């Protein structure tokens, strides 16, 4: 077992705050629906799967309501495979595709003040600016803390209060036009 020192935890909190505030614009907490992508991957415009097309390992494609990651490089078959929607894989000529879940959608962003928060001991408490509203309806499944230039700082799952998720919410059901709230936004070193 290992445990970092209090000084190290405090330094990590300070570095996190500096990273969130690295841009002139304020950072924020993005709330997303759908399957959580690989760390930091852009999911704002995933192309649809195409037949007889070369793909590189790690490429994402959509099919139906889900998206898939190429587990290896290769060329897709002349006809599309039967896509799994249970987290499984499927062969497509010489490519294996991994089901990543439903296509992600940004439900809304809680903008931070700038500076984004305060540090007490080694706990960073982030502060939301204003009363943000959801831009889309859906089930919150994952979230990202980003700086003002949308640079990734943290990424993790969403769950209800007491779930142990990265972001805990009173409900994960988000309604377009409804208020996005955070009772506390703490990062412990």
N, CA and C of each residue as an Amber inpcrd file, in Angstrom:
protein
   567
   0.8430000  -1.1780000   0.0000000   0.0000000   0.0000000   0.0000000
   0.8910000   1.2460000   0.0000000   0.4640000   2.2530000  -0.7110000
   1.1970000   3.5160000  -0.7400000   0.2430000   4.6600000  -0.4380000
   0.7780000   5.7150000   0.1330000  -0.0250000   6.8890000   0.4150000
   0.7960000   8.1270000   0.1130000   0.2500000   9.0340000  -0.6930000
   0.9770000  10.2720000  -0.9840000   0.9690000  11.1940000   0.2340000
   1.9570000  12.0440000   0.3140000   2.0310000  13.0120000   1.4150000
   0.9840000  14.0990000   1.2180000   0.6770000  14.7930000   2.3000000
  -0.2530000  15.9200000   2.2370000   0.2760000  16.9930000   1.2910000
   1.5940000  17.2020000   1.3160000   2.1970000  18.2020000   0.4270000
   1.9970000  17.8260000  -1.0380000   2.1430000  16.5490000  -1.3620000
   1.9360000  16.1060000  -2.7430000   0.4770000  16.2800000  -3.1510000
  -0.4520000  15.9200000  -2.2570000  -1.8740000  16.0870000  -2.5690000
  -2.2160000  17.5620000  -2.7980000  -1.6560000  18.4440000  -1.9700000
  -1.9040000  19.8770000  -2.1320000  -1.3310000  20.3830000  -3.4560000
  -0.1480000  19.8990000  -3.8180000   0.4730000  20.3000000  -5.0910000
  -0.3580000  19.8130000  -6.2710000  -0.9090000  18.6030000  -6.1730000
  -1.7650000  18.0910000  -7.2580000  -3.0350000  18.9250000  -7.3870000
  -3.6260000  19.3250000  -6.2590000  -4.8250000  20.1810000  -6.3110000
  -4.4990000  21.5220000  -6.9600000  -3.3430000  22.1060000  -6.5990000
  -2.9320000  23.3840000  -7.1960000  -2.6850000  23.2290000  -8.6930000
  -2.0500000  22.1350000  -9.0980000  -1.7940000  21.8910000 -10.5230000
  -3.1070000  21.7060000 -11.2840000  -4.0720000  21.0220000 -10.6680000
  -5.3760000  20.8290000 -11.3010000  -6.0720000  22.1710000 -11.5100000
  -6.0640000  23.0040000 -10.4790000  -6.6840000  24.3250000 -10.5900000
  -5.9920000  25.1560000 -11.6740000  -4.6750000  25.1130000 -11.7180000
  -3.9310000  25.8560000 -12.7530000  -4.2760000  25.3580000 -14.1520000
  -4.4630000  24.0640000 -14.3030000  -4.8090000  23.4960000 -15.6130000
  -6.2160000  23.9210000 -16.0300000  -7.1570000  23.9050000 -15.0950000
  -8.5210000  24.3470000 -15.4210000  -8.5270000  25.8150000 -15.8310000
  -7.7080000  26.6370000 -15.1510000  -7.6610000  28.0750000 -15.4150000
  -6.6160000  28.4630000 -16.4620000  -6.0940000  27.5060000 -17.2160000
  -4.9910000  27.7620000 -18.1490000  -5.3790000  28.6580000 -19.3170000
  -6.6480000  28.7510000 -19.6290000  -7.0810000  29.5420000 -20.7730000
  -7.7540000  30.8190000 -20.2780000  -7.8640000  31.8160000 -21.1340000
  -8.5180000  33.0740000 -20.7530000  -9.9990000  32.8560000 -20.4580000
 -10.6290000  31.9270000 -21.1480000 -12.0350000  31.6120000 -20.9050000
 -12.1300000  30.6420000 -19.7240000 -13.2410000  30.6610000 -19.0040000
 -13.3800000  29.7450000 -17.8680000 -13.5810000  28.3000000 -18.3180000
 -13.1670000  27.3860000 -17.4690000 -13.3860000  25.9630000 -17.7160000
 -14.7820000  25.5700000 -17.2880000 -15.0620000  24.2660000 -17.3300000
 -16.3860000  23.8150000 -16.9270000 -16.4630000  22.3150000 -16.7680000
 -17.6080000  21.8720000 -16.2890000 -17.9170000  20.4580000 -16.1380000
 -18.9410000  20.0960000 -17.2000000 -18.5290000  19.2900000 -18.1690000
 -19.4290000  18.8330000 -19.2290000 -20.1220000  17.5500000 -18.7750000
 -21.4320000  17.4890000 -18.9380000 -22.2170000  16.3050000 -18.6000000
 -22.6720000  15.6520000 -19.9020000 -22.3600000  14.3540000 -20.0630000
 -22.6210000  13.6300000 -21.3090000 -23.5280000  12.4270000 -21.0830000
 -24.2610000  12.0490000 -22.1200000 -24.9850000  10.7820000 -22.1610000
 -24.2190000   9.8490000 -23.0920000 -24.6390000   8.6000000 -23.1280000
 -24.0280000   7.6340000 -24.0420000 -22.8290000   6.9390000 -23.4290000
 -22.1870000   6.1320000 -24.2450000 -21.0270000   5.3750000 -23.7830000
 -19.8140000   6.2650000 -23.5930000 -19.0790000   6.0340000 -22.5000000
 -17.8790000   6.8280000 -22.2230000 -16.7580000   6.4380000 -23.1770000
 -16.1760000   7.4130000 -23.8680000 -15.1000000   7.1160000 -24.8280000
 -13.7610000   6.9040000 -24.1280000 -12.7690000   6.5590000 -24.9120000
 -11.4130000   6.4920000 -24.4080000 -11.0390000   7.8820000 -23.8970000
 -10.1530000   7.9360000 -22.9160000  -9.7870000   9.1760000 -22.2450000
  -9.4390000  10.2890000 -23.2330000 -10.2180000  11.3830000 -23.1610000
  -9.9230000  12.5690000 -23.9420000 -10.2950000  12.5310000 -25.4070000
 -10.8410000  11.4370000 -25.8890000 -11.1800000  11.3480000 -27.3200000
 -12.3360000  12.2700000 -27.6750000 -12.2240000  12.9170000 -28.8280000
 -13.2750000  13.7820000 -29.3360000 -14.4250000  12.9100000 -29.8400000
 -15.6240000  13.1920000 -29.3580000 -16.7970000  12.4360000 -29.7920000
 -17.8860000  13.3600000 -30.3260000 -17.5020000  14.5580000 -30.7330000
 -18.5000000  15.5150000 -31.2030000 -18.9890000  15.2290000 -32.6180000
 -18.2070000  14.5190000 -33.4240000 -18.6600000  14.1890000 -34.7830000
 -18.0150000  12.8660000 -35.2070000 -18.6640000  11.7810000 -34.8530000
 -18.1760000  10.4500000 -35.2000000 -18.8010000  10.0630000 -36.5370000
 -17.9850000   9.6800000 -37.5230000 -18.5560000   9.3450000 -38.8310000
 -19.3190000   8.0150000 -38.8020000 -20.2360000   7.8790000 -39.7170000
 -20.9600000   6.6130000 -39.8770000 -20.0250000   5.5640000 -40.4830000
 -20.2500000   4.3080000 -40.1510000 -19.4740000   3.2060000 -40.7260000
 -19.6620000   3.1790000 -42.2360000 -18.6010000   2.9120000 -42.9590000
 -18.6510000   2.7930000 -44.4160000 -18.0920000   1.4320000 -44.8190000
 -18.6590000   0.8390000 -45.8160000 -18.1680000  -0.4530000 -46.3050000
 -16.9430000  -0.2500000 -47.1920000 -16.1360000  -1.3020000 -47.3080000
 -14.9340000  -1.3090000 -48.1590000 -14.0510000  -0.0800000 -47.9130000
 -13.8330000   0.2270000 -46.6450000 -13.0870000   1.4220000 -46.2540000
 -11.9540000   1.0450000 -45.3040000 -10.8040000   1.6780000 -45.4830000
  -9.6610000   1.4470000 -44.5900000  -9.8720000   2.2050000 -43.2860000
  -9.6390000   1.5200000 -42.1680000  -9.7280000   2.1230000 -40.8430000
  -8.4470000   1.8380000 -40.0760000  -8.1500000   2.7320000 -39.1490000
  -6.9640000   2.6030000 -38.3120000  -7.3900000   2.2200000 -36.9060000
  -6.5890000   1.4240000 -36.2380000  -6.8680000   1.0460000 -34.8550000
  -7.2050000   2.2870000 -34.0360000  -8.3130000   2.2220000 -33.2950000
  -8.7510000   3.3440000 -32.4690000  -9.7900000   4.2290000 -33.1250000
 -10.0250000   4.0730000 -34.4400000 -11.0530000   4.8700000 -35.1040000
 -12.4190000   4.5600000 -34.5120000 -13.2730000   5.5730000 -34.4600000
 -14.6610000   5.4050000 -34.0420000 -15.5650000   5.5310000 -35.2550000
 -16.6410000   4.7380000 -35.2700000 -17.7030000   4.8660000 -36.2690000
 -19.0410000   4.6860000 -35.5720000 -20.1070000   5.1940000 -36.1940000
 -21.4510000   4.9710000 -35.6820000 -22.1740000   3.9650000 -36.5670000
 -23.1130000   3.2730000 -35.9680000 -24.0310000   2.3840000 -36.6810000
 -25.2840000   2.3010000 -35.8120000 -26.4000000   2.7100000 -36.3560000
 -27.6090000   2.7640000 -35.5350000 -27.4360000   3.8120000 -34.4520000
 -27.8030000   3.4550000 -33.2220000 -27.7100000   4.3910000 -32.1000000
 -26.4220000   4.2230000 -31.2950000 -25.5420000   3.2850000 -31.7110000
 -24.3020000   3.0200000 -30.9780000 -23.0820000   3.4730000 -31.7680000
 -21.9490000   3.5160000 -31.0620000 -20.6860000   3.7790000 -31.7460000
 -19.6990000   2.6800000 -31.3860000 -18.6890000   2.5250000 -32.2480000
 -17.7870000   1.3780000 -32.1770000 -16.3540000   1.8360000 -32.3910000
 -15.4180000   1.1370000 -31.7310000 -13.9900000   1.4430000 -31.8510000
 -13.3050000   0.2980000 -32.5790000 -12.4730000   0.6400000 -33.5740000
 -11.6890000  -0.3630000 -34.2980000 -10.5870000  -0.8720000 -33.3610000
 -10.5600000  -2.1570000 -33.1300000  -9.5570000  -2.7610000 -32.2470000
  -8.2480000  -3.0240000 -32.9820000  -8.2800000  -2.9180000 -34.2880000
  -7.0820000  -3.1020000 -35.1090000  -7.2970000  -2.3760000 -36.4370000
  -6.2220000  -2.1730000 -37.1630000  -6.3120000  -1.5300000 -38.4800000
  -6.7100000  -2.5560000 -39.5260000  -7.3930000  -2.1020000 -40.5560000
  -7.8030000  -2.9940000 -41.6340000  -8.8130000  -2.3160000 -42.5340000
  -9.4560000  -3.1320000 -43.3700000 -10.4510000  -2.6350000 -44.3150000
 -11.7800000  -3.3170000 -44.0400000 -12.8500000  -2.5350000 -43.9870000
 -14.1720000  -3.0850000 -43.7150000 -14.6560000  -3.9150000 -44.9050000
 -15.6050000  -4.7800000 -44.6310000 -16.1680000  -5.6640000 -45.6560000
 -17.0620000  -4.8800000 -46.6190000 -17.4750000  -5.5520000 -47.6900000
 -18.3510000  -4.9520000 -48.6860000 -19.7720000  -4.7690000 -48.1930000
 -20.1470000  -5.4590000 -47.1290000 -21.4540000  -5.2740000 -46.4880000
 -21.2180000  -5.0940000 -44.9950000 -22.0820000  -4.3230000 -44.3760000
 -21.9260000  -4.0390000 -42.9430000 -22.2420000  -5.2750000 -42.1120000
 -21.5560000  -5.4450000 -40.9830000 -21.8580000  -6.5760000 -40.1040000
 -23.1460000  -6.3330000 -39.3190000 -23.5770000  -7.3370000 -38.5830000
 -24.6700000  -7.1720000 -37.6350000 -24.0500000  -6.6210000 -36.3590000
 -24.3630000  -5.3870000 -36.0400000 -23.6950000  -4.6750000 -34.9610000
 -24.2380000  -5.0940000 -33.5920000 -23.3620000  -5.4420000 -32.6610000
 -23.8230000  -5.7570000 -31.3110000 -24.1710000  -4.4710000 -30.5600000
 -25.0910000  -4.5690000 -29.6210000 -25.4430000  -3.4150000 -28.7880000
 -25.3440000  -3.7840000 -27.3080000 -24.5210000  -4.7910000 -27.0120000
 -24.3910000  -5.2890000 -25.6440000 -22.9750000  -5.1630000 -25.0930000
 -22.1520000  -4.3120000 -25.7300000 -20.7730000  -4.1610000 -25.2920000
 -19.8250000  -5.1610000 -25.9130000 -20.3220000  -6.0010000 -26.7940000
 -19.5050000  -7.0400000 -27.4150000 -18.7240000  -6.5430000 -28.6280000
 -18.1200000  -7.4870000 -29.3220000 -17.3370000  -7.1770000 -30.5150000
 -17.9530000  -7.8540000 -31.7260000 -17.5460000  -7.3860000 -32.9040000
 -17.9970000  -7.9850000 -34.1550000 -16.8580000  -7.9030000 -35.1640000
 -16.7340000  -8.9550000 -35.9910000 -15.7480000  -8.9660000 -37.0660000
 -16.3500000  -8.3160000 -38.3050000 -15.5380000  -7.5060000 -38.9690000
 -15.9380000  -6.8020000 -40.1790000 -14.7670000  -6.9450000 -41.1470000
 -14.7910000  -8.0130000 -41.9630000 -13.6560000  -8.3770000 -42.8060000
 -12.4720000  -8.6290000 -41.8780000 -11.4270000  -7.7960000 -41.9340000
 -10.2730000  -8.0340000 -41.0720000 -10.1800000  -7.0360000 -39.9130000
 -11.2950000  -6.3520000 -39.5990000 -11.3530000  -5.4270000 -38.4680000
 -12.2560000  -6.0220000 -37.4000000 -11.8780000  -5.8490000 -36.1360000
 -12.7610000  -6.1720000 -35.0240000 -13.2270000  -4.8560000 -34.4230000
 -14.5570000  -4.7030000 -34.3080000 -15.1540000  -3.4940000 -33.7430000
 -15.6550000  -3.7890000 -32.3370000 -15.3830000  -2.8770000 -31.4060000
 -15.8560000  -2.9620000 -30.0210000 -17.0220000  -1.9990000 -29.8380000
 -18.1680000  -2.5160000 -29.3440000 -19.3100000  -1.6570000 -29.0430000
 -18.9560000  -0.7710000 -27.8560000 -19.0260000   0.5420000 -28.0330000
 -18.6960000   1.5080000 -26.9870000 -19.9440000   2.0400000 -26.2700000
 -21.1320000   1.6500000 -26.7360000 -22.3700000   2.1260000 -26.1310000
 -23.0840000   3.0910000 -27.0480000 -24.0990000   3.7310000 -26.4910000
 -24.8580000   4.6960000 -27.2800000 -23.9730000   5.8740000 -27.6660000
 -24.2940000   6.4970000 -28.7920000 -23.5320000   7.6420000 -29.2830000
 -23.6030000   8.7600000 -28.2390000 -22.4560000   9.2940000 -27.8060000
 -22.4520000  10.3460000 -26.7880000 -23.1270000  11.6320000 -27.2660000
 -23.7790000  12.3010000 -26.3270000 -24.3760000  13.6140000 -26.5860000
 -24.0920000  14.5030000 -25.3800000 -23.6310000  15.7100000 -25.6440000
 -23.3760000  16.6740000 -24.5730000 -24.7160000  17.2080000 -24.0800000
 -25.0280000  16.9270000 -22.8170000 -26.3030000  17.3570000 -22.2460000
 -26.2450000  18.7890000 -21.7340000 -25.0630000  19.2300000 -21.3440000
 -24.9100000  20.5870000 -20.8510000 -23.5740000  20.7500000 -20.1550000
 -23.2260000  22.0020000 -19.8810000 -21.9570000  22.3240000 -19.2310000
 -22.2070000  23.2500000 -18.0520000 -21.6090000  22.9210000 -16.9300000
 -21.6130000  23.8040000 -15.7740000 -20.3360000  24.6340000 -15.8570000
 -20.4260000  25.9210000 -16.2040000 -19.2210000  26.7480000 -16.3250000
 -18.6830000  27.0970000 -14.9400000 -17.3670000  27.1340000 -14.8210000
 -16.7390000  27.5080000 -13.5620000 -16.4750000  29.0070000 -13.5320000
 -16.3390000  29.5220000 -12.3190000 -15.8560000  30.8870000 -12.1530000
 -14.3800000  30.8760000 -12.5480000 -13.7860000  32.0680000 -12.5930000
 -12.3510000  32.1000000 -12.8530000 -11.7080000  33.0620000 -11.8640000
 -10.8930000  32.5840000 -10.9180000 -10.4140000  31.2110000 -10.8590000
 -11.5550000  30.2240000 -10.6120000 -11.3100000  28.9770000 -10.9990000
 -12.3440000  27.9490000 -10.9850000 -12.7180000  27.4730000  -9.5880000
 -11.9340000  27.8130000  -8.6000000 -12.2650000  27.3640000  -7.2580000
 -11.2050000  27.7540000  -6.2590000 -11.2650000  27.0900000  -5.1120000
 -10.3300000  27.3600000  -4.0240000  -9.7810000  26.0370000  -3.4880000
  -8.6300000  26.1480000  -2.8420000  -7.9990000  24.9700000  -2.2460000
  -7.9280000  25.1690000  -0.7440000  -8.3750000  24.1520000  -0.0220000
  -8.2620000  24.1350000   1.4320000  -7.5690000  22.8390000   1.8040000
  -6.3650000  22.9640000   2.3850000  -5.5730000  21.7610000   2.6500000
  -5.1540000  21.1680000   1.3220000  -5.7110000  20.0270000   0.9860000
  -5.4220000  19.4300000  -0.3200000  -6.6980000  19.1550000  -1.1110000
  -7.8090000  19.8010000  -0.7100000  -9.0760000  19.6160000  -1.4070000
  -9.3710000  20.8360000  -2.2710000  -9.5590000  20.6050000  -3.5510000
  -9.9420000  21.6420000  -4.4990000 -11.4670000  21.6600000  -4.5770000
 -12.0730000  22.8000000  -4.2660000 -13.5180000  22.9630000  -4.3740000
 -13.7860000  23.8860000  -5.5520000 -14.4600000  23.3550000  -6.5630000
 -14.7610000  24.1120000  -7.7760000 -16.0600000  24.8850000  -7.5890000
 -16.1540000  26.0500000  -8.2420000 -17.3090000  26.9250000  -8.0980000
 -17.9720000  27.1260000  -9.4530000 -19.2700000  26.8610000  -9.5110000
 -20.0410000  27.0280000 -10.7390000 -20.5030000  28.4780000 -10.8500000
 -20.3900000  29.0360000 -12.0510000 -20.8340000  30.4070000 -12.3230000
 -22.2690000  30.3810000 -12.8190000 -23.1320000  31.0990000 -12.1770000
 -24.5100000  31.2180000 -12.6360000 -25.3370000  29.9650000 -12.4070000
 -26.4400000  29.8800000 -13.1390000 -27.3560000  28.7470000 -13.0590000
 -27.5030000  28.1650000 -14.4530000 -26.6240000  27.2290000 -14.8290000
 -26.6830000  26.6830000 -16.1830000 -27.8920000  25.7740000 -16.3870000
 -28.3280000  25.6900000 -17.6420000 -29.4270000  24.7920000 -17.9950000
 -28.9490000  23.7600000 -19.0030000 -29.6370000  22.6320000 -19.0160000
 -29.3030000  21.5430000 -19.9310000 -29.7000000  21.9090000 -21.3510000
 -28.8500000  21.5660000 -22.3030000 -29.1410000  21.8510000 -23.7080000
 -29.8780000  20.6890000 -24.3810000 -29.7920000  19.4880000 -23.7980000
 -30.4590000  18.3040000 -24.3360000 -30.9730000  17.4450000 -23.1890000
 -31.9460000  16.6060000 -23.4880000 -32.4300000  15.6290000 -22.5130000
 -31.6810000  14.3240000 -22.6940000 -31.5090000  13.5980000 -21.6090000
 -30.8640000  12.2980000 -21.6770000 -30.4420000  11.8390000 -20.2950000
 -29.7940000  10.6800000 -20.2550000 -29.2900000  10.1240000 -19.0060000
 -27.8090000  10.4270000 -18.9000000 -27.4210000  11.1320000 -17.8510000
 -26.0130000  11.4620000 -17.6260000 -25.2660000  10.1760000 -17.2740000
 -24.2570000   9.8410000 -18.0820000 -23.4860000   8.6230000 -17.8370000
 -22.0100000   8.8900000 -17.5920000 -21.4980000  10.0170000 -18.0970000
 -20.0910000  10.3580000 -17.8760000 -19.9160000  11.8580000 -17.9750000
 -18.7460000  12.3400000 -17.5360000 -18.5040000  13.7800000 -17.4810000
 -17.0280000  14.0760000 -17.7230000 -16.7780000  15.3020000 -18.1010000
 -15.4120000  15.7980000 -18.2770000 -15.2810000  17.1650000 -17.6260000
 -14.1610000  17.3790000 -16.9450000 -13.7690000  18.7160000 -16.5320000
 -12.7940000  19.1900000 -17.5990000 -13.0840000  20.3630000 -18.1660000
 -12.2540000  20.9140000 -19.2330000 -11.8320000  22.3300000 -18.8740000
 -10.7340000  22.7890000 -19.4920000 -10.3510000  24.1880000 -19.3360000
 -11.1190000  25.0100000 -20.3700000 -10.8590000  26.3090000 -20.4240000
 -11.6080000  27.1970000 -21.3120000 -11.4310000  26.9170000 -22.7920000
 -10.3940000  26.1650000 -23.1590000 -10.1720000  25.7920000 -24.5600000
 -10.6250000  24.3550000 -24.8250000 -11.4670000  23.8120000 -23.9390000
 -11.9660000  22.4290000 -24.0070000 -10.8600000  21.3880000 -23.8590000
  -9.7380000  21.7810000 -23.2590000  -8.6710000  20.8240000 -22.9800000
  -9.0510000  19.9540000 -21.7960000  -8.8940000  18.6650000 -21.9330000
  -9.2940000  17.7120000 -20.8960000  -8.4580000  17.8710000 -19.6340000
  -9.1510000  17.8690000 -18.4860000  -8.4930000  17.8660000 -17.1850000
  -8.8190000  16.5600000 -16.4590000 -10.0930000  16.1810000 -16.3970000
 -10.5470000  14.9400000 -15.7620000 -11.6740000  14.3520000 -16.6050000
 -11.8470000  13.0470000 -16.5150000 -12.9730000  12.3690000 -17.1610000
 -13.3740000  11.1890000 -16.2870000 -14.6780000  10.9730000 -16.1560000
 -15.1420000   9.8420000 -15.3650000 -16.6380000   9.6550000 -15.4710000
 -17.1430000   8.6870000 -14.7230000 -18.5480000   8.3110000 -14.7980000
 -19.4370000   9.2240000 -13.9660000 -20.7420000   9.1960000 -14.2700000
 -21.7650000   9.8940000 -13.4990000 -22.6420000   8.8490000 -12.8200000
 -23.1290000   9.1770000 -11.6540000 -24.0370000   8.2990000 -10.9380000
 -24.8360000   9.1120000  -9.9420000 -25.7170000   8.4400000  -9.2330000
 -26.5120000   9.1210000  -8.2170000 -25.6900000   9.3050000  -6.9420000
 -26.1740000  10.1550000  -6.0700000 -25.4740000  10.4500000  -4.8220000
 -25.2480000   9.1590000  -4.0330000 -24.0230000   8.9750000  -3.5860000
 -23.6530000   7.7850000  -2.8330000 -23.1520000   6.6380000  -3.6920000
 -23.1400000   6.8160000  -5.0170000 -22.7290000   5.7420000  -5.9300000
 -21.2210000   5.5680000  -5.9980000 -20.4800000   6.5940000  -5.5910000
 -19.0260000   6.5480000  -5.7230000 -18.5400000   6.9580000  -7.1040000
 -19.4380000   7.4470000  -7.9460000 -19.0670000   7.8660000  -9.2970000
 -18.2120000   9.1300000  -9.2330000 -17.4920000   9.4030000 -10.3010000
 -16.6870000  10.6200000 -10.4330000 -17.5620000  11.8530000 -10.2030000
 -18.7360000  11.8910000 -10.8310000 -19.7060000  12.9620000 -10.6200000
 -20.9670000  12.3150000 -10.0720000 -21.3670000  12.7430000  -8.8740000
 -22.5930000  12.2400000  -8.2620000 -23.6730000  13.3100000  -8.3720000
 -24.8780000  12.8780000  -8.8070000 -25.9800000  13.7980000  -9.0430000
 -27.2180000  13.3030000  -8.2990000 -28.1250000  14.2200000  -7.9670000
 -29.3880000  13.8250000  -7.3370000 -30.1630000  12.8740000  -8.2330000
 -30.1320000  13.1270000  -9.5300000 -30.7050000  12.2370000 -10.5410000
 -29.8420000  12.3310000 -11.7880000 -29.7190000  11.2400000 -12.4970000
 -28.9610000  11.2600000 -13.7520000 -29.8710000  11.5520000 -14.9380000
 -31.1620000  11.7260000 -14.6920000 -32.1020000  12.0900000 -15.7550000
 -32.0480000  13.5960000 -15.9550000 -31.5460000  14.0220000 -17.1020000
 -31.3720000  15.4370000 -17.4110000 -32.4380000  15.8370000 -18.4270000
 -33.0740000  16.9740000 -18.1890000 -34.1480000  17.4540000 -19.0550000
 -33.7110000  18.7670000 -19.7130000 -33.8350000  18.8400000 -21.0480000
 -33.4780000  20.0540000 -21.7840000 -34.2070000  21.2540000 -21.1910000
 -33.4590000  22.3240000 -20.9340000 -34.0240000  23.5310000 -20.3510000
 -34.0630000  23.4960000 -18.8360000 -33.8390000  22.3150000 -18.2640000
 -33.8150000  22.1880000 -16.8080000 -32.4810000  22.6390000 -16.2440000
 -32.4890000  22.9640000 -14.9750000 -31.2780000  23.4450000 -14.2960000
 -30.2830000  22.3000000 -14.1030000 -29.0150000  22.5880000 -14.3890000
 -27.9260000  21.6670000 -14.0660000 -27.3480000  22.1350000 -12.7440000
 -27.3330000  21.2540000 -11.7550000 -26.8740000  21.6630000 -10.4260000
 -25.7530000  20.7630000  -9.9380000 -24.9360000  21.3800000  -9.1010000
 -23.8930000  20.6420000  -8.3950000 -23.8650000  21.1820000  -6.9720000
 -24.1620000  20.3120000  -6.0190000 -24.1290000  20.7560000  -4.6250000
 -22.6890000  21.0030000  -4.1970000 -21.7990000  20.0780000  -4.5200000
 -20.3790000  20.2580000  -4.2290000 -19.5770000  19.6790000  -5.3760000
 -18.4900000  20.3230000  -5.7000000 -17.5540000  19.8440000  -6.7140000
 -16.1720000  19.8540000  -6.0780000 -15.8020000  18.7340000  -5.4680000
 -14.5330000  18.6400000  -4.7700000 -13.6420000  17.6070000  -5.4430000
 -12.3720000  17.9390000  -5.5370000 -11.3530000  16.9930000  -5.9950000
 -10.3090000  16.9280000  -4.8950000 -10.0850000  15.7500000  -4.3800000
  -9.1490000  15.5750000  -3.2750000  -7.7830000  15.1830000  -3.8110000
  -6.9040000  16.1950000  -3.9520000  -5.5340000  15.9890000  -4.3900000
  -5.4100000  15.0430000  -5.4960000
